[in-house]
Amino acid sequence: MSDGKQDFPVCFLENMGKHLKKSVPLRDYSNFKIGGKADYFFEAVSITELVKSILLARERSFPYFIIGGGYNILFDDEGFRGLIIRNCVQGIKQIGEKAEIEVLAGTRLEDLINFSIDKGLSGFEFLAGIPGTVGGAVFSNAGAFGHSIGKFLKDAEILNRKGKRVKVKRDYFEFRYRHSILSKQNDVFLRAVFKLQQGEKGEIKSRIEENLEKRKINHPPWDAAYAGSYFKNPVLPDGRRVPAAHFLDEVGAKNMKVGGAVVYGGHANFIINKEKASAQDVLSLAQELKERVKERFGVDLEEEVIFLPAGSSTP
Ligand SMILES: Cc1cc2nc3c(=O)[nH]c(=O)nc-3n(C[C@H](O)[C@H](O)[C@H](O)COP(=O)(O)OP(=O)(O)OC[C@H]3O[C@@H](n4cnc5c(N)ncnc54)[C@H](O)[C@@H]3O)c2cc1C
């Protein structure tokens, strides 16, 4: 790290009244259980802390990266040369008697689902079994069974590129399959209001149980170290979106292995850290899979899992 950046922890302490943690192993914050040490690490527990820490890093041109639950991230074996900000800003409330919920971005999806059940609000049943925070889910427009989270978002508050907290409507996010504008520009999602429907608690619960059962069929065991689907489902020239697993199956992906990284035998779109895999093992295996699919079908697979190189910097 260059000399001009050495005083960042001091400046952080002066402005935030809190110490940054140093040399934090990122494998502890990723479901892949892979990753070297981050130079600095901070857990923001309020919107003020989250916003102030980001603005400070931006003002100082100090490299930073925001994470939620770390369920969709592959960290570098070399860790991260900068500051990882973990968003732990949690909170949920119902708006009056309406079928609307206001949620802070660091809230766990599991808590959001339990809150919806408790209030008899239906819509989020498809999220059952998807781990992570609301922020991470909005970032990639997380979804399953033909639904995705963006469809339910009514309005939100973000910290924009210019460092301003602004209110935006659903359209702002440009939600598409596993995409929102957050993955294209440097906005931070802070909170949102989601619009659901009144429902019956028992029915909501049984739909959730059904979804969880469906997931059990082809997902690895709950304690497997992986980040969900590795590749997005590609769109073919005729406009059809086809499961990536279809192509991966055809090229013999299941049980393929590089170092400690293995393609799950029960579903070809899951790469698992089986035996102390390195990030490099996972990346090499993914590259081999992409090449095979390209060669055989002419299809370009795009990663759904986000790889964070050690030397990268949020613009
Ligand atoms: C077992 C398993 C099953 C899964 N099943 C599914 C599934 O069915 N469908 C699906 O879509 N995904 C699935 N995933 C992937 C993952 O759960 C989702 O992508 C989830 O939304 C990630 O949330 P997170 O908080 O862990 O995000 P992280 O992994 O921490 O971060 C992901 C990205 O979001 C960004 N981000 C996080 N918070 C914010 C914020 N507040 N503002 C701006 N950017 C932010 C980060 O910078 C990063 O780029 C699965 C993962 C696992 C391990």
Short mmCIF file of C-alpha atoms and ligand atoms in Angstrom, two decimals:
data_model
loop_
_atom_site.label_atom_id
_atom_site.label_comp_id
_atom_site.label_asym_id
_atom_site.label_seq_id
_atom_site.Cartn_x
_atom_site.Cartn_y
_atom_site.Cartn_z
CA MET A 1 0.00 0.00 0.00
CA SER A 2 1.39 3.43 -0.95
CA ASP A 3 2.62 5.77 1.80
CA GLY A 4 -0.19 8.28 1.30
CA LYS A 5 -2.65 5.59 2.35
CA GLN A 6 -0.89 4.52 5.55
CA ASP A 7 -2.74 7.07 7.66
CA PHE A 8 -6.20 5.84 6.60
CA PRO A 9 -6.78 3.80 9.81
CA VAL A 10 -5.91 6.88 11.91
CA CYS A 11 -8.21 9.09 9.86
CA PHE A 12 -10.92 6.42 10.16
CA LEU A 13 -10.59 6.33 13.95
CA GLU A 14 -10.76 10.14 14.17
CA ASN A 15 -13.88 10.34 12.02
CA MET A 16 -15.72 7.20 13.08
CA GLY A 17 -14.61 6.78 16.69
CA LYS A 18 -13.96 3.11 15.90
CA HIS A 19 -10.86 1.09 15.04
CA LEU A 20 -10.55 -0.77 11.78
CA LYS A 21 -9.77 -4.47 12.16
CA LYS A 22 -6.48 -5.42 10.49
CA SER A 23 -5.47 -8.51 8.48
CA VAL A 24 -8.84 -10.22 8.58
CA PRO A 25 -9.13 -13.66 6.87
CA LEU A 26 -11.82 -13.30 4.23
CA ARG A 27 -12.49 -17.03 4.12
CA ASP A 28 -14.48 -16.47 7.34
CA TYR A 29 -16.83 -14.13 5.45
CA SER A 30 -17.50 -16.16 2.32
CA ASN A 31 -19.60 -19.28 1.99
CA PHE A 32 -16.90 -20.61 -0.33
CA LYS A 33 -14.57 -20.58 2.73
CA ILE A 34 -11.83 -19.28 0.45
CA GLY A 35 -9.80 -16.09 0.59
CA GLY A 36 -6.67 -14.52 2.04
CA LYS A 37 -6.56 -11.56 4.40
CA ALA A 38 -8.11 -8.15 3.89
CA ASP A 39 -5.80 -5.34 4.98
CA TYR A 40 -8.71 -3.69 6.79
CA PHE A 41 -12.21 -4.73 7.75
CA PHE A 42 -15.18 -2.87 9.21
CA GLU A 43 -18.66 -4.00 10.21
CA ALA A 44 -21.16 -1.14 9.82
CA VAL A 45 -24.13 -1.49 12.18
CA SER A 46 -26.03 1.70 11.30
CA ILE A 47 -26.76 3.54 8.06
CA THR A 48 -24.71 6.46 9.38
CA GLU A 49 -21.68 4.19 9.91
CA LEU A 50 -22.14 2.57 6.51
CA VAL A 51 -22.43 5.86 4.65
CA LYS A 52 -19.64 7.62 6.59
CA SER A 53 -17.19 4.76 6.10
CA ILE A 54 -17.86 4.64 2.36
CA LEU A 55 -17.57 8.41 1.94
CA LEU A 56 -14.33 8.43 3.90
CA ALA A 57 -12.84 5.71 1.70
CA ARG A 58 -14.02 7.53 -1.43
CA GLU A 59 -12.63 10.91 -0.28
CA ARG A 60 -9.27 9.33 0.44
CA SER A 61 -9.32 7.22 -2.75
CA PHE A 62 -8.83 4.24 -0.45
CA PRO A 63 -9.83 0.93 -2.12
CA TYR A 64 -12.98 -0.52 -0.54
CA PHE A 65 -15.59 -3.15 -1.24
CA ILE A 66 -19.00 -3.75 0.36
CA ILE A 67 -20.23 -7.19 1.29
CA GLY A 68 -23.41 -8.53 2.79
CA GLY A 69 -23.46 -12.20 3.77
CA GLY A 70 -20.68 -13.24 1.36
CA TYR A 71 -22.85 -15.94 -0.24
CA ASN A 72 -22.18 -14.88 -3.82
CA ILE A 73 -18.52 -13.95 -3.59
CA LEU A 74 -15.22 -15.64 -4.31
CA PHE A 75 -12.39 -13.83 -2.56
CA ASP A 76 -8.84 -13.87 -3.89
CA ASP A 77 -6.19 -16.14 -2.35
CA GLU A 78 -4.22 -12.91 -1.78
CA GLY A 79 -7.11 -11.34 0.15
CA PHE A 80 -7.89 -7.68 -0.50
CA ARG A 81 -5.57 -4.65 -0.50
CA GLY A 82 -7.94 -2.19 1.05
CA LEU A 83 -11.03 -2.05 3.23
CA ILE A 84 -13.87 -4.58 3.25
CA ILE A 85 -17.05 -3.01 4.63
CA ARG A 86 -19.53 -5.60 5.86
CA ASN A 87 -23.07 -4.30 5.90
CA CYS A 88 -24.66 -5.39 9.17
CA VAL A 89 -27.36 -2.69 9.13
CA GLN A 90 -30.52 -4.61 9.93
CA GLY A 91 -34.15 -3.74 10.53
CA ILE A 92 -37.65 -4.54 9.23
CA LYS A 93 -41.00 -2.92 9.79
CA GLN A 94 -44.45 -3.11 8.30
CA ILE A 95 -45.82 0.18 6.99
CA GLY A 96 -49.02 0.74 8.93
CA GLU A 97 -51.57 -1.94 8.07
CA LYS A 98 -50.49 -2.09 4.44
CA ALA A 99 -48.98 -5.09 2.68
CA GLU A 100 -45.71 -3.18 2.54
CA ILE A 101 -42.46 -3.78 4.39
CA GLU A 102 -39.55 -1.41 4.86
CA VAL A 103 -36.23 -3.23 5.14
CA LEU A 104 -32.64 -2.14 5.75
CA ALA A 105 -30.07 -3.54 3.33
CA GLY A 106 -28.08 -5.67 5.79
CA THR A 107 -31.18 -7.61 6.88
CA ARG A 108 -30.91 -11.34 6.29
CA LEU A 109 -33.31 -12.78 3.73
CA GLU A 110 -34.25 -15.43 6.27
CA ASP A 111 -35.39 -12.72 8.71
CA LEU A 112 -37.34 -11.02 5.93
CA ILE A 113 -39.17 -14.26 5.15
CA ASN A 114 -39.94 -14.96 8.82
CA PHE A 115 -41.25 -11.42 9.24
CA SER A 116 -43.50 -11.83 6.18
CA ILE A 117 -44.92 -15.08 7.55
CA ASP A 118 -45.52 -13.47 10.92
CA LYS A 119 -47.44 -10.60 9.33
CA GLY A 120 -49.33 -12.86 6.91
CA LEU A 121 -47.76 -11.21 3.86
CA SER A 122 -47.23 -13.27 0.74
CA GLY A 123 -44.76 -12.86 -2.14
CA PHE A 124 -41.34 -13.73 -0.76
CA GLU A 125 -41.92 -17.50 -0.53
CA PHE A 126 -39.56 -18.02 -3.50
CA LEU A 127 -36.69 -16.53 -1.47
CA ALA A 128 -36.76 -19.41 1.03
CA GLY A 129 -33.40 -21.17 0.96
CA ILE A 130 -31.52 -18.27 -0.68
CA PRO A 131 -28.93 -17.15 1.87
CA GLY A 132 -27.60 -13.60 2.22
CA THR A 133 -28.76 -10.05 2.82
CA VAL A 134 -31.39 -7.94 1.11
CA GLY A 135 -28.57 -5.73 -0.28
CA GLY A 136 -26.85 -8.67 -1.95
CA ALA A 137 -30.18 -9.92 -3.28
CA VAL A 138 -31.13 -6.55 -4.81
CA PHE A 139 -27.62 -6.21 -6.29
CA SER A 140 -28.06 -9.36 -8.39
CA ASN A 141 -31.87 -9.39 -8.49
CA ALA A 142 -31.77 -12.75 -6.74
CA GLY A 143 -34.49 -15.18 -7.60
CA ALA A 144 -35.80 -18.69 -7.98
CA PHE A 145 -38.81 -20.53 -9.43
CA GLY A 146 -39.53 -17.77 -11.95
CA HIS A 147 -39.62 -14.93 -9.40
CA SER A 148 -37.01 -12.37 -8.45
CA ILE A 149 -36.75 -9.81 -5.67
CA GLY A 150 -36.81 -6.74 -7.93
CA LYS A 151 -40.41 -7.41 -8.90
CA PHE A 152 -41.52 -6.59 -5.34
CA LEU A 153 -39.42 -3.48 -4.80
CA LYS A 154 -41.50 -0.28 -4.71
CA ASP A 155 -38.96 2.38 -3.82
CA ALA A 156 -35.60 2.59 -2.14
CA GLU A 157 -32.90 4.78 -0.69
CA ILE A 158 -29.40 4.56 -2.12
CA LEU A 159 -26.06 6.31 -1.66
CA ASN A 160 -25.23 7.39 -5.18
CA ARG A 161 -21.91 7.84 -6.96
CA LYS A 162 -21.87 11.50 -6.00
CA GLY A 163 -22.09 10.61 -2.32
CA LYS A 164 -25.72 11.74 -1.92
CA ARG A 165 -28.47 9.75 -0.21
CA VAL A 166 -31.36 9.75 -2.66
CA LYS A 167 -34.77 8.11 -2.99
CA VAL A 168 -35.34 6.11 -6.16
CA LYS A 169 -38.23 4.14 -7.65
CA ARG A 170 -38.18 0.58 -8.86
CA ASP A 171 -37.46 1.55 -12.51
CA TYR A 172 -34.16 3.08 -11.48
CA PHE A 173 -32.71 -0.37 -10.81
CA GLU A 174 -33.21 -1.67 -14.38
CA PHE A 175 -33.91 -5.13 -12.97
CA ARG A 176 -33.35 -8.02 -15.34
CA TYR A 177 -32.42 -11.66 -14.88
CA ARG A 178 -29.67 -11.61 -12.17
CA HIS A 179 -28.99 -7.96 -12.90
CA SER A 180 -29.60 -4.56 -11.38
CA ILE A 181 -27.99 -1.21 -12.05
CA LEU A 182 -26.03 -1.67 -8.81
CA SER A 183 -23.74 -4.11 -10.60
CA LYS A 184 -23.00 -1.48 -13.27
CA GLN A 185 -22.42 1.64 -11.23
CA ASN A 186 -21.14 2.49 -7.85
CA ASP A 187 -24.40 2.97 -5.92
CA VAL A 188 -24.89 1.53 -2.47
CA PHE A 189 -28.32 0.19 -1.64
CA LEU A 190 -29.39 1.33 1.83
CA ARG A 191 -33.05 0.42 2.31
CA ALA A 192 -36.23 -0.38 0.39
CA VAL A 193 -39.96 -0.68 0.62
CA PHE A 194 -41.31 -3.94 -0.80
CA LYS A 195 -44.91 -4.39 -1.84
CA LEU A 196 -46.39 -7.81 -1.03
CA GLN A 197 -49.93 -9.23 -0.83
CA GLN A 198 -52.10 -10.10 2.13
CA GLY A 199 -52.06 -13.87 2.57
CA GLU A 200 -52.85 -16.67 4.93
CA LYS A 201 -50.00 -17.66 7.27
CA GLY A 202 -50.51 -21.42 6.93
CA GLU A 203 -50.55 -21.24 3.13
CA ILE A 204 -47.47 -19.03 3.04
CA LYS A 205 -45.63 -21.48 5.29
CA SER A 206 -46.56 -24.52 3.22
CA ARG A 207 -45.42 -22.81 -0.02
CA ILE A 208 -42.11 -22.08 1.71
CA GLU A 209 -41.77 -25.69 2.81
CA GLU A 210 -42.52 -26.88 -0.73
CA ASN A 211 -39.82 -24.60 -2.12
CA LEU A 212 -37.31 -25.80 0.44
CA GLU A 213 -38.12 -29.41 -0.45
CA LYS A 214 -37.63 -28.69 -4.18
CA ARG A 215 -34.22 -27.20 -3.40
CA LYS A 216 -33.14 -30.29 -1.48
CA ILE A 217 -33.47 -32.40 -4.63
CA ASN A 218 -30.50 -31.01 -6.54
CA HIS A 219 -28.67 -28.72 -4.14
CA PRO A 220 -25.56 -29.87 -2.25
CA PRO A 221 -25.91 -30.45 1.51
CA TRP A 222 -26.51 -27.25 3.50
CA ASP A 223 -22.98 -27.19 4.92
CA ALA A 224 -21.23 -27.42 1.51
CA ALA A 225 -18.80 -24.56 0.82
CA TYR A 226 -20.04 -22.92 -2.39
CA ALA A 227 -21.84 -19.82 -3.65
CA GLY A 228 -24.98 -21.13 -5.33
CA SER A 229 -25.09 -21.34 -9.13
CA TYR A 230 -21.68 -20.52 -10.56
CA PHE A 231 -22.88 -19.41 -14.01
CA LYS A 232 -25.94 -17.46 -15.17
CA ASN A 233 -28.39 -19.26 -17.43
CA PRO A 234 -27.47 -18.09 -20.95
CA VAL A 235 -29.86 -16.72 -23.57
CA LEU A 236 -29.65 -18.44 -26.94
CA PRO A 237 -29.85 -16.55 -30.27
CA ASP A 238 -33.55 -17.55 -30.54
CA GLY A 239 -34.23 -15.71 -27.26
CA ARG A 240 -34.68 -18.80 -25.05
CA ARG A 241 -33.01 -18.77 -21.63
CA VAL A 242 -31.58 -22.23 -21.06
CA PRO A 243 -30.16 -23.58 -17.76
CA ALA A 244 -26.37 -23.40 -17.77
CA ALA A 245 -26.44 -26.86 -16.18
CA HIS A 246 -27.82 -28.29 -19.44
CA PHE A 247 -24.66 -27.36 -21.37
CA LEU A 248 -22.39 -28.20 -18.46
CA ASP A 249 -23.90 -31.66 -18.17
CA GLU A 250 -23.34 -32.28 -21.87
CA VAL A 251 -19.63 -31.46 -21.62
CA GLY A 252 -19.16 -33.86 -18.71
CA ALA A 253 -18.80 -31.21 -16.00
CA LYS A 254 -20.16 -33.24 -13.08
CA ASN A 255 -17.39 -34.33 -10.69
CA MET A 256 -14.72 -32.49 -12.71
CA LYS A 257 -11.96 -31.34 -10.41
CA VAL A 258 -9.10 -28.85 -10.21
CA GLY A 259 -7.13 -29.02 -6.96
CA GLY A 260 -9.68 -28.93 -4.14
CA ALA A 261 -12.48 -27.48 -6.30
CA VAL A 262 -15.06 -29.94 -7.64
CA VAL A 263 -18.22 -29.69 -9.73
CA TYR A 264 -21.06 -31.12 -7.63
CA GLY A 265 -22.10 -34.60 -8.81
CA GLY A 266 -25.80 -33.83 -8.36
CA HIS A 267 -25.91 -30.60 -10.39
CA ALA A 268 -23.36 -29.34 -12.91
CA ASN A 269 -23.72 -25.61 -12.14
CA PHE A 270 -22.38 -25.82 -8.57
CA ILE A 271 -18.64 -25.57 -7.92
CA ILE A 272 -17.77 -26.70 -4.42
CA ASN A 273 -14.73 -26.14 -2.26
CA LYS A 274 -14.27 -29.77 -1.33
CA GLU A 275 -10.70 -30.05 -0.10
CA LYS A 276 -9.17 -26.72 0.87
CA ALA A 277 -9.58 -25.32 -2.63
CA SER A 278 -7.84 -22.08 -3.53
CA ALA A 279 -9.58 -19.32 -5.46
CA GLN A 280 -7.22 -20.21 -8.29
CA ASP A 281 -8.54 -23.80 -8.29
CA VAL A 282 -12.12 -22.52 -8.60
CA LEU A 283 -11.21 -20.01 -11.34
CA SER A 284 -9.26 -22.61 -13.34
CA LEU A 285 -12.11 -25.11 -13.10
CA ALA A 286 -14.65 -22.45 -14.15
CA GLN A 287 -12.43 -21.44 -17.08
CA GLU A 288 -12.14 -25.06 -18.26
CA LEU A 289 -15.96 -25.40 -18.09
CA LYS A 290 -16.48 -22.19 -20.06
CA GLU A 291 -14.04 -23.31 -22.75
CA ARG A 292 -15.70 -26.71 -23.12
CA VAL A 293 -19.18 -25.18 -23.45
CA LYS A 294 -17.93 -22.57 -25.93
CA GLU A 295 -16.15 -25.17 -28.05
CA ARG A 296 -19.06 -27.62 -28.13
CA PHE A 297 -22.06 -25.25 -28.32
CA GLY A 298 -20.64 -21.82 -29.19
CA VAL A 299 -22.30 -20.52 -26.00
CA ASP A 300 -20.54 -18.00 -23.73
CA LEU A 301 -21.24 -18.70 -20.07
CA GLU A 302 -21.11 -15.69 -17.77
CA GLU A 303 -20.26 -15.98 -14.08
CA GLU A 304 -23.01 -15.34 -11.54
CA VAL A 305 -20.50 -15.62 -8.68
CA ILE A 306 -18.50 -12.43 -8.18
CA PHE A 307 -14.71 -12.76 -7.99
CA LEU A 308 -13.00 -9.95 -6.08
CA PRO A 309 -9.34 -9.60 -7.15
CA ALA A 310 -7.01 -8.56 -4.31
CA GLY A 311 -5.90 -5.39 -6.05
CA SER A 312 -9.25 -4.21 -7.38
CA SER A 313 -10.81 -0.92 -6.42
CA THR A 314 -14.43 0.22 -6.37
CA PRO A 315 -14.47 3.15 -8.84
C1 LIG B 1 -26.70 -22.42 -0.97
C2 LIG B 1 -26.91 -21.21 -1.83
C3 LIG B 1 -28.05 -21.10 -2.60
C4 LIG B 1 -28.27 -19.97 -3.40
N1 LIG B 1 -29.41 -19.90 -4.14
C5 LIG B 1 -29.63 -18.80 -4.89
C6 LIG B 1 -30.83 -18.70 -5.67
O1 LIG B 1 -31.68 -19.59 -5.70
N2 LIG B 1 -31.03 -17.57 -6.39
C7 LIG B 1 -30.12 -16.54 -6.39
O2 LIG B 1 -30.37 -15.53 -7.06
N3 LIG B 1 -28.97 -16.62 -5.67
C8 LIG B 1 -28.71 -17.72 -4.93
N4 LIG B 1 -27.54 -17.81 -4.21
C9 LIG B 1 -26.56 -16.70 -4.24
C10 LIG B 1 -26.71 -15.72 -3.05
O3 LIG B 1 -27.40 -16.30 -1.99
C11 LIG B 1 -27.43 -14.45 -3.50
O4 LIG B 1 -26.74 -13.84 -4.55
C12 LIG B 1 -27.55 -13.47 -2.33
O5 LIG B 1 -28.42 -12.46 -2.71
C13 LIG B 1 -26.21 -12.88 -1.93
O6 LIG B 1 -26.40 -11.99 -0.83
P1 LIG B 1 -25.17 -11.57 0.08
O7 LIG B 1 -25.65 -10.61 1.09
O8 LIG B 1 -24.48 -12.79 0.59
O9 LIG B 1 -24.25 -10.80 -0.97
P2 LIG B 1 -22.65 -10.83 -1.04
O10 LIG B 1 -22.22 -12.15 -1.56
O11 LIG B 1 -22.06 -10.38 0.23
O12 LIG B 1 -22.41 -9.71 -2.15
C14 LIG B 1 -22.81 -9.95 -3.49
C15 LIG B 1 -22.67 -8.64 -4.27
O13 LIG B 1 -23.64 -7.72 -3.78
C16 LIG B 1 -23.01 -6.48 -3.50
N5 LIG B 1 -23.73 -5.86 -2.38
C17 LIG B 1 -24.06 -6.42 -1.19
N6 LIG B 1 -24.74 -5.53 -0.45
C18 LIG B 1 -24.84 -4.39 -1.18
C19 LIG B 1 -25.44 -3.12 -0.95
N7 LIG B 1 -26.06 -2.83 0.20
N8 LIG B 1 -25.36 -2.19 -1.92
C20 LIG B 1 -24.72 -2.45 -3.08
N9 LIG B 1 -24.13 -3.65 -3.36
C21 LIG B 1 -24.20 -4.60 -2.41
C22 LIG B 1 -21.57 -6.84 -3.13
O14 LIG B 1 -20.71 -5.72 -3.31
C23 LIG B 1 -21.30 -7.96 -4.11
O15 LIG B 1 -20.90 -7.41 -5.35
C24 LIG B 1 -27.30 -18.94 -3.42
C25 LIG B 1 -26.13 -19.06 -2.64
C26 LIG B 1 -25.92 -20.19 -1.87
C27 LIG B 1 -24.67 -20.29 -1.05
#
